[in-house]
Amino acid sequence: MARARIADAAGEHAVHSAVAATEPPPRDTLAMAVRYLLQLLAEQAQGNTVEVRVPPFGATQCIAGPRHTRGTPPNVIETDAATWLALATGGLTWAEAVASGAVHASGQRADLSAHLPVLRIHS
């Protein structure tokens, strides 16, 4: 069963709260922010070729191309919540995240640079 869609107002509030926090945000706020940004990515880059994982909060499939159906997908991106928030809101570029080792990307299509940010907060 698919998870219910996070309403834009609630999701954007969680993202702004998590990004603006001077200390680690409450776990439920961070979880909603991560899931909302994953939801936006899946909506903006529809498809099932790449799986983006942000443990322990969520994962989504995105980007058009060959569909993955069983086992470990051939194109996987994994990162932590803080890095995902920065990438998805424009606070960090894809190249910077990969170069620093904050993002682990495997597979020929495991590149989100053309799809980020999904919600611009940083200028």
CSV table of C-alpha atoms in Angstrom, one decimal:
chain,number,residue,atom,x,y,z
A,1,MET,CA,0.0,0.0,0.0
A,2,ALA,CA,1.3,3.4,-1.0
A,3,ARG,CA,2.1,6.0,1.7
A,4,ALA,CA,-0.3,8.9,1.8
A,5,ARG,CA,1.0,12.0,0.0
A,6,ILE,CA,2.3,14.7,2.4
A,7,ALA,CA,0.4,18.0,1.9
A,8,ASP,CA,2.6,20.8,0.5
A,9,ALA,CA,1.9,23.2,3.4
A,10,ALA,CA,2.9,20.6,6.0
A,11,GLY,CA,5.9,19.4,4.0
A,12,GLU,CA,7.3,22.8,3.2
A,13,HIS,CA,6.9,23.8,6.9
A,14,ALA,CA,8.9,20.7,7.9
A,15,VAL,CA,11.6,21.5,5.4
A,16,HIS,CA,11.9,25.1,6.4
A,17,SER,CA,12.0,24.1,10.1
A,18,ALA,CA,14.6,21.4,9.6
A,19,VAL,CA,16.8,23.6,7.4
A,20,ALA,CA,16.6,26.6,9.7
A,21,ALA,CA,17.3,24.6,12.9
A,22,THR,CA,20.5,25.6,14.8
A,23,GLU,CA,20.4,22.3,16.6
A,24,PRO,CA,19.3,18.9,15.2
A,25,PRO,CA,15.5,19.3,14.5
A,26,PRO,CA,13.0,17.0,16.2
A,27,ARG,CA,13.1,13.5,14.6
A,28,ASP,CA,9.5,13.8,13.4
A,29,THR,CA,10.2,17.1,11.7
A,30,LEU,CA,13.3,15.7,10.1
A,31,ALA,CA,11.5,12.6,9.0
A,32,MET,CA,8.7,14.6,7.4
A,33,ALA,CA,11.1,17.0,5.7
A,34,VAL,CA,13.1,14.1,4.2
A,35,ARG,CA,10.0,12.2,3.0
A,36,TYR,CA,8.5,15.4,1.5
A,37,LEU,CA,11.6,16.1,-0.5
A,38,LEU,CA,11.7,12.5,-1.7
A,39,GLN,CA,8.1,12.8,-2.7
A,40,LEU,CA,8.8,16.0,-4.7
A,41,LEU,CA,11.8,14.3,-6.4
A,42,ALA,CA,9.6,11.3,-7.4
A,43,GLU,CA,6.9,13.7,-8.7
A,44,GLN,CA,9.4,15.9,-10.7
A,45,ALA,CA,11.6,13.1,-12.0
A,46,GLN,CA,9.0,10.3,-12.6
A,47,GLY,CA,10.2,6.8,-13.2
A,48,ASN,CA,11.7,3.7,-11.6
A,49,THR,CA,15.3,3.6,-12.8
A,50,VAL,CA,17.0,5.0,-9.7
A,51,GLU,CA,16.4,4.3,-6.1
A,52,VAL,CA,17.2,7.1,-3.7
A,53,ARG,CA,17.6,6.1,-0.1
A,54,VAL,CA,17.8,8.3,3.0
A,55,PRO,CA,17.9,5.9,5.9
A,56,PRO,CA,16.1,5.5,8.2
A,57,PHE,CA,13.5,7.9,6.9
A,58,GLY,CA,12.6,6.9,3.4
A,59,ALA,CA,13.4,5.9,-0.1
A,60,THR,CA,11.8,6.5,-3.5
A,61,GLN,CA,12.3,5.5,-7.1
A,62,CYS,CA,12.7,8.1,-9.8
A,63,ILE,CA,14.0,9.0,-13.2
A,64,ALA,CA,12.6,7.5,-16.4
A,65,GLY,CA,14.3,4.5,-18.0
A,66,PRO,CA,14.4,0.7,-17.6
A,67,ARG,CA,12.1,-0.4,-14.7
A,68,HIS,CA,13.6,-2.2,-11.8
A,69,THR,CA,11.3,-5.0,-10.4
A,70,ARG,CA,13.3,-7.4,-8.1
A,71,GLY,CA,16.3,-7.4,-5.8
A,72,THR,CA,18.7,-4.6,-5.4
A,73,PRO,CA,18.3,-2.0,-8.1
A,74,PRO,CA,21.2,-1.4,-10.5
A,75,ASN,CA,21.1,2.4,-9.8
A,76,VAL,CA,21.2,3.3,-6.1
A,77,ILE,CA,21.9,6.6,-4.4
A,78,GLU,CA,22.2,6.7,-0.6
A,79,THR,CA,22.9,9.6,1.8
A,80,ASP,CA,22.1,10.8,5.3
A,81,ALA,CA,19.2,13.1,6.1
A,82,ALA,CA,21.3,16.3,6.5
A,83,THR,CA,23.0,15.8,3.2
A,84,TRP,CA,19.6,15.1,1.5
A,85,LEU,CA,18.1,18.3,2.9
A,86,ALA,CA,21.0,20.3,1.6
A,87,LEU,CA,21.0,18.7,-1.8
A,88,ALA,CA,17.2,18.9,-2.2
A,89,THR,CA,17.0,22.6,-1.2
A,90,GLY,CA,20.0,23.9,-3.0
A,91,GLY,CA,22.4,24.2,-0.1
A,92,LEU,CA,24.8,21.7,-1.6
A,93,THR,CA,25.5,20.7,-5.2
A,94,TRP,CA,25.5,17.1,-6.4
A,95,ALA,CA,29.2,17.4,-7.4
A,96,GLU,CA,30.1,18.6,-3.9
A,97,ALA,CA,28.2,15.9,-2.2
A,98,VAL,CA,29.7,13.1,-4.3
A,99,ALA,CA,33.2,14.5,-4.0
A,100,SER,CA,33.0,14.7,-0.2
A,101,GLY,CA,31.8,11.1,0.0
A,102,ALA,CA,28.5,12.3,1.6
A,103,VAL,CA,26.6,10.6,-1.2
A,104,HIS,CA,27.1,7.0,-2.3
A,105,ALA,CA,25.9,6.5,-5.9
A,106,SER,CA,26.2,3.3,-7.9
A,107,GLY,CA,25.0,2.5,-11.4
A,108,GLN,CA,25.2,4.2,-14.7
A,109,ARG,CA,22.1,6.4,-14.1
A,110,ALA,CA,22.7,7.2,-10.5
A,111,ASP,CA,23.1,11.0,-10.9
A,112,LEU,CA,20.6,13.5,-9.6
A,113,SER,CA,22.4,16.6,-10.7
A,114,ALA,CA,19.8,17.4,-13.4
A,115,HIS,CA,16.9,17.1,-10.9
A,116,LEU,CA,18.2,19.1,-7.9
A,117,PRO,CA,17.2,21.1,-6.1
A,118,VAL,CA,13.6,20.0,-5.8
A,119,LEU,CA,12.6,22.8,-3.5
A,120,ARG,CA,14.9,25.9,-3.6
A,121,ILE,CA,15.4,27.5,-0.2
A,122,HIS,CA,19.1,28.5,-0.5
A,123,SER,CA,20.0,31.1,-3.0
